mmCIF file of N, CA and C in Angstrom:
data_model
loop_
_atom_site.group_PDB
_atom_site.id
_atom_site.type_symbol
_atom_site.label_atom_id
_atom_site.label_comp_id
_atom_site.label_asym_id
_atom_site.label_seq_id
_atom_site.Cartn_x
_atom_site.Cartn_y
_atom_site.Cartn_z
ATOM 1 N N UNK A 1 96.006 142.238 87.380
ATOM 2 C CA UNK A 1 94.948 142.342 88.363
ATOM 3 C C UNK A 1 93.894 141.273 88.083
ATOM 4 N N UNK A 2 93.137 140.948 89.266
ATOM 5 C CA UNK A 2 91.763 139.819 89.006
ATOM 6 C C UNK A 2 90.879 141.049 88.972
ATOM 7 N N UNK A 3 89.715 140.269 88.163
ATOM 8 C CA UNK A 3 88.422 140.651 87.945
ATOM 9 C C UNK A 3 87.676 140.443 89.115
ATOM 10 N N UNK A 4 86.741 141.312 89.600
ATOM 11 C CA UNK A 4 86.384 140.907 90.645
ATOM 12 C C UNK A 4 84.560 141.188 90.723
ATOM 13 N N UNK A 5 84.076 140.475 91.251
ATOM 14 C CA UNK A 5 82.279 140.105 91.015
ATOM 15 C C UNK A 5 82.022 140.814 92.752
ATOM 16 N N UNK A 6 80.944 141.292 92.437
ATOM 17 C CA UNK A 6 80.027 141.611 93.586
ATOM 18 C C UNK A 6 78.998 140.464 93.965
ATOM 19 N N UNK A 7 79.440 139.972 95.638
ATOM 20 C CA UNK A 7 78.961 138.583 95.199
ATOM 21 C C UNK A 7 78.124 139.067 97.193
ATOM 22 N N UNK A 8 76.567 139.168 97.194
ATOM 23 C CA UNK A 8 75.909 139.297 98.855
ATOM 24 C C UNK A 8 76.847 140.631 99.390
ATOM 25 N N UNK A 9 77.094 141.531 98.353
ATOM 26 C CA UNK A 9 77.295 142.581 98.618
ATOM 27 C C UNK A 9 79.426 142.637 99.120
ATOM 28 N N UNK A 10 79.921 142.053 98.687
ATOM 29 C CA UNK A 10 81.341 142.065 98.729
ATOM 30 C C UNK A 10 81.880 141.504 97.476
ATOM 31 N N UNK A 11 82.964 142.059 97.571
ATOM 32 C CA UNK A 11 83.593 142.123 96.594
ATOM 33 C C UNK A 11 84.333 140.525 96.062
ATOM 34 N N UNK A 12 84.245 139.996 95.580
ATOM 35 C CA UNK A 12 85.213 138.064 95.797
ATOM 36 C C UNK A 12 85.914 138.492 94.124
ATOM 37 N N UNK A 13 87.542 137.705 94.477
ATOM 38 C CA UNK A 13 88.137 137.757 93.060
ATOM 39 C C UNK A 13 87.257 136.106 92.518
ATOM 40 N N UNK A 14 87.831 136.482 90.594
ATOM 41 C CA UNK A 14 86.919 135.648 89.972
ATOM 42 C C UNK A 14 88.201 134.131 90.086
ATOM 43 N N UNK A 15 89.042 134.511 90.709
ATOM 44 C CA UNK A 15 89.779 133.117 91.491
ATOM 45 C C UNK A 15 88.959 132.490 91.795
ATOM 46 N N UNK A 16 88.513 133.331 93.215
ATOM 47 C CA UNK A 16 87.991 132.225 93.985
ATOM 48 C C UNK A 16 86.994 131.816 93.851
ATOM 49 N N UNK A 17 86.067 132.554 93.152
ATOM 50 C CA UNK A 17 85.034 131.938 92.459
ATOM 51 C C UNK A 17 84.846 130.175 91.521
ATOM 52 N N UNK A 18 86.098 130.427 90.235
ATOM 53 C CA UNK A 18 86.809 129.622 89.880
ATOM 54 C C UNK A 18 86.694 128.194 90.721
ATOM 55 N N UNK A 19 87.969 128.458 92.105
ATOM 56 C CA UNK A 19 88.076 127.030 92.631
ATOM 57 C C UNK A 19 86.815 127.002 93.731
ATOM 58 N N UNK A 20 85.959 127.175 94.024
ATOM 59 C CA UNK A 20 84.601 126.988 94.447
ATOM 60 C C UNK A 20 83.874 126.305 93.415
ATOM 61 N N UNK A 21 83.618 126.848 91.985
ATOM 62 C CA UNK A 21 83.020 125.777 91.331
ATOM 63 C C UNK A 21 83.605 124.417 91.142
ATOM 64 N N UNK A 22 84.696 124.345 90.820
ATOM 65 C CA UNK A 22 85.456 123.519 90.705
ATOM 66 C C UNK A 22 85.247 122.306 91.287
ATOM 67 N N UNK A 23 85.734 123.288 92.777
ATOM 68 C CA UNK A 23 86.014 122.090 94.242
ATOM 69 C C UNK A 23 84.256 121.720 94.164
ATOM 70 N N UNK A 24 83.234 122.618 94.216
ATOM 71 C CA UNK A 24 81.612 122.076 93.864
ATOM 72 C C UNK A 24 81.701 120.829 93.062
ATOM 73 N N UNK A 25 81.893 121.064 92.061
ATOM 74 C CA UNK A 25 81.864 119.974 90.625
ATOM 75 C C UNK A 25 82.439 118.616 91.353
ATOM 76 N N UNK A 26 83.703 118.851 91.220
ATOM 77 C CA UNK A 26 84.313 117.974 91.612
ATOM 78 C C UNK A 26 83.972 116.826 93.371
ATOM 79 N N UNK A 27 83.447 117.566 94.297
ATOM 80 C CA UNK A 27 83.225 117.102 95.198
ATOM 81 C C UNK A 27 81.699 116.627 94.909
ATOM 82 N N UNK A 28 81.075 117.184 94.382
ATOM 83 C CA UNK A 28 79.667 116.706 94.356
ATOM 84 C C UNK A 28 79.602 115.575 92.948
ATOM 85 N N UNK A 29 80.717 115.266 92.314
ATOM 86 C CA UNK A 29 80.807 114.086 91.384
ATOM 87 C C UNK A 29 81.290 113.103 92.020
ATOM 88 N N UNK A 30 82.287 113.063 92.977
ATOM 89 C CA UNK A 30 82.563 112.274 93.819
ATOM 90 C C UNK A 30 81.688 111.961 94.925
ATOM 91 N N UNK A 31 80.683 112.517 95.672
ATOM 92 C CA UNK A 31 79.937 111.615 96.432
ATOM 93 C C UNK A 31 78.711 111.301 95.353
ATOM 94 N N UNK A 32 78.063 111.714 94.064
ATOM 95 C CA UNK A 32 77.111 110.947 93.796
ATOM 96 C C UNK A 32 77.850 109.864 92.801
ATOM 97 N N UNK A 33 79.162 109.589 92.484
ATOM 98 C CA UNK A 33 79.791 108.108 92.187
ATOM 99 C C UNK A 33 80.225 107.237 93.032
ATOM 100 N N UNK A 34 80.156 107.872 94.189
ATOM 101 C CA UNK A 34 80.590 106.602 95.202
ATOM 102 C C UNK A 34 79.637 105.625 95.512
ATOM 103 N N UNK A 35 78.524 106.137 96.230
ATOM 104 C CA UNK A 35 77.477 105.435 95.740
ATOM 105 C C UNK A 35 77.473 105.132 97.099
ATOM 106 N N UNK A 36 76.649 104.318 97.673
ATOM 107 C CA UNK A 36 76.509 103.682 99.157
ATOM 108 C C UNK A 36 76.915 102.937 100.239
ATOM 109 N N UNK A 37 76.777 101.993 101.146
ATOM 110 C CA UNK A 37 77.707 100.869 102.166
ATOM 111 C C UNK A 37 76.683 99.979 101.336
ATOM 112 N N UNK A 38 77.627 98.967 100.988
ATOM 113 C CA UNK A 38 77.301 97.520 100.473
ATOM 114 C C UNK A 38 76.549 96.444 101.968
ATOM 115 N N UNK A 39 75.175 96.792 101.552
ATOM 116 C CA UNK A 39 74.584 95.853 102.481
ATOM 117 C C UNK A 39 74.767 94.122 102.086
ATOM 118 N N UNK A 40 74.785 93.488 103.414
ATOM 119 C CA UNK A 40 75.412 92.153 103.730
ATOM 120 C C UNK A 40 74.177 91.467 103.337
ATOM 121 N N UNK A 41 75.069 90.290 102.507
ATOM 122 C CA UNK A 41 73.458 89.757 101.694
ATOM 123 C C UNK A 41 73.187 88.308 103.197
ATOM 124 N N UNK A 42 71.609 87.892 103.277
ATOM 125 C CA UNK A 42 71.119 87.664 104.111
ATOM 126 C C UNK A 42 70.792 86.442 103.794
ATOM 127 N N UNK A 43 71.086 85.105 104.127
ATOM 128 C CA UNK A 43 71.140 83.309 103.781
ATOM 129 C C UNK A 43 69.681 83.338 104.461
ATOM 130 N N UNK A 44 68.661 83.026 103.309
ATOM 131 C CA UNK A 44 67.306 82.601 103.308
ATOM 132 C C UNK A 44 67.341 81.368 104.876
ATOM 133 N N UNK A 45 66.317 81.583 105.141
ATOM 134 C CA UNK A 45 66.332 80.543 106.288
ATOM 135 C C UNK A 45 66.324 79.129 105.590
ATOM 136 N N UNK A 46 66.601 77.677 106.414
ATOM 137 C CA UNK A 46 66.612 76.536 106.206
ATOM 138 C C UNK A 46 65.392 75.737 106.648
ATOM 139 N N UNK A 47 64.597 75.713 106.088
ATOM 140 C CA UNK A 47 63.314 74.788 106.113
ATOM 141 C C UNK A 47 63.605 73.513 106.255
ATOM 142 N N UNK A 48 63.944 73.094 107.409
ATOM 143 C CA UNK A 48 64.281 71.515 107.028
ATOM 144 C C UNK A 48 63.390 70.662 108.028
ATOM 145 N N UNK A 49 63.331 69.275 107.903
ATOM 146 C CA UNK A 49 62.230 68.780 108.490
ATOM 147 C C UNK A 49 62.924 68.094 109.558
ATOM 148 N N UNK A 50 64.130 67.827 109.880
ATOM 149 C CA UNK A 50 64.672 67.516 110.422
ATOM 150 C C UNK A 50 66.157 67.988 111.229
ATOM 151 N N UNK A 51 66.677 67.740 112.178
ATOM 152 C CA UNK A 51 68.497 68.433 112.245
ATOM 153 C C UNK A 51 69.118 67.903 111.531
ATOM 154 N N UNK A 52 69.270 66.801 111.335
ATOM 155 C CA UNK A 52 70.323 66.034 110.523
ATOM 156 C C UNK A 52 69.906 66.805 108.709
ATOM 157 N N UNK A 53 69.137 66.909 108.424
ATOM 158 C CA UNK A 53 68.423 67.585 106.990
ATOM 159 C C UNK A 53 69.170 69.117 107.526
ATOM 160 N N UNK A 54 68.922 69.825 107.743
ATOM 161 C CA UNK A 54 69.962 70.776 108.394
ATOM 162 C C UNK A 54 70.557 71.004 107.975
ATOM 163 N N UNK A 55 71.383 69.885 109.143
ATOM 164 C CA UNK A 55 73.051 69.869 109.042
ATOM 165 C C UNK A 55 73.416 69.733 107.893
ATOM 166 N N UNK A 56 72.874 68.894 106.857
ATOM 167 C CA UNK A 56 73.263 68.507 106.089
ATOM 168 C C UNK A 56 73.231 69.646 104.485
ATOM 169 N N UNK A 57 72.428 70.081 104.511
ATOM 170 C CA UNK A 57 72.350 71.561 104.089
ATOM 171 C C UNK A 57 73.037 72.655 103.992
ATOM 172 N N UNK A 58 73.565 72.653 105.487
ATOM 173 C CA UNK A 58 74.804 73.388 105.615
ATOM 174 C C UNK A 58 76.068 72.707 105.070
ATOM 175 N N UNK A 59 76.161 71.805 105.493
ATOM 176 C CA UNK A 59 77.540 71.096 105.050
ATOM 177 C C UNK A 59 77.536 71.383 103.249
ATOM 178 N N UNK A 60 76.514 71.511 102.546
ATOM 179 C CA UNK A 60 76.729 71.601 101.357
ATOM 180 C C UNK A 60 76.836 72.682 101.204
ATOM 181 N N UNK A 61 76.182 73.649 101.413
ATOM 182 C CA UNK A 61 76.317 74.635 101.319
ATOM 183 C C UNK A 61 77.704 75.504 101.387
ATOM 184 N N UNK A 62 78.753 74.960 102.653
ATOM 185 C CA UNK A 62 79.917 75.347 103.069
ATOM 186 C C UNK A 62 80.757 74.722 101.505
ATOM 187 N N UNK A 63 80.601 73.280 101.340
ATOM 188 C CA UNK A 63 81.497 72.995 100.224
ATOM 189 C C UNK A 63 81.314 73.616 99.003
ATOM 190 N N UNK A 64 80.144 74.085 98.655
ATOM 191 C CA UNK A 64 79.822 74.525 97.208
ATOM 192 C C UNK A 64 80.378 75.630 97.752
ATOM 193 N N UNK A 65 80.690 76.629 98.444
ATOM 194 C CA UNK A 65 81.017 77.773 98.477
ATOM 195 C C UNK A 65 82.994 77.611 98.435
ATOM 196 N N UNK A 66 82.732 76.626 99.435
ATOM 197 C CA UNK A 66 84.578 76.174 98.845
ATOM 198 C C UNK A 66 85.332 75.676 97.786
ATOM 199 N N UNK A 67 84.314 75.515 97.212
ATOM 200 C CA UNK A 67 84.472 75.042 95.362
ATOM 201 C C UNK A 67 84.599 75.887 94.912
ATOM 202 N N UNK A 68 83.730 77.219 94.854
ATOM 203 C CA UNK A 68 83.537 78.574 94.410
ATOM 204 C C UNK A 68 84.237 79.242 94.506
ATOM 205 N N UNK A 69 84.805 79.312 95.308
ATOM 206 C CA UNK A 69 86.170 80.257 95.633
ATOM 207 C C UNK A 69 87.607 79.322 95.363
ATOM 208 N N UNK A 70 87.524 78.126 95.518
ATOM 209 C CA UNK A 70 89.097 77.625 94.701
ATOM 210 C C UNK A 70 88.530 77.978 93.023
ATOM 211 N N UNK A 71 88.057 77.958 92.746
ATOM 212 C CA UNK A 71 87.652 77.981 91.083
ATOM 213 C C UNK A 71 87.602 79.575 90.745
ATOM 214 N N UNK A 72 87.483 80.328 91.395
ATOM 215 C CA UNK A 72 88.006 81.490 90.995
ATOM 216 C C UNK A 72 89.338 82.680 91.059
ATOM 217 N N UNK A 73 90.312 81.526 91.674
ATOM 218 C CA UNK A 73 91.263 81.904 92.107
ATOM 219 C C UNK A 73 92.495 81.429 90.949
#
């Protein structure tokens, strides 16, 4: 036979008690390790005094990042 607890005035076996904490524990360790949505990081604006200064900004910018990623591969 289960043991059984008087639980808001009814009777619950100490089963189900059991997988209630459990599934508690366990579900409430899993959403505070998951942790959040990875916010999208945000490219500072380009102060440039000119378009061509710009452009040119970007263009580096694109290659150093294509450097960055063959070099970690």
């Amino acid at each position: 036979m289960v043991a059984m607890y008087s639980v808001f005035g009814r009777q619950i076996g100490s089963h189900y008690l059991a997988m209630g904490v459990l599934g508690a524990l366990f579900s409430g360790t899993y959403l505070s390790l998951a942790g959040g949505s990875k916010k999208a990081t945000q490219i500072p604006p380009i102060n440039a005094s000119s378009p061509d200064e710009a452009d040119f900004i970007q263009n580096f910018l694109k290659q150093a990042d294509a450097e960055e990623k063959k070099t970690k591969h």
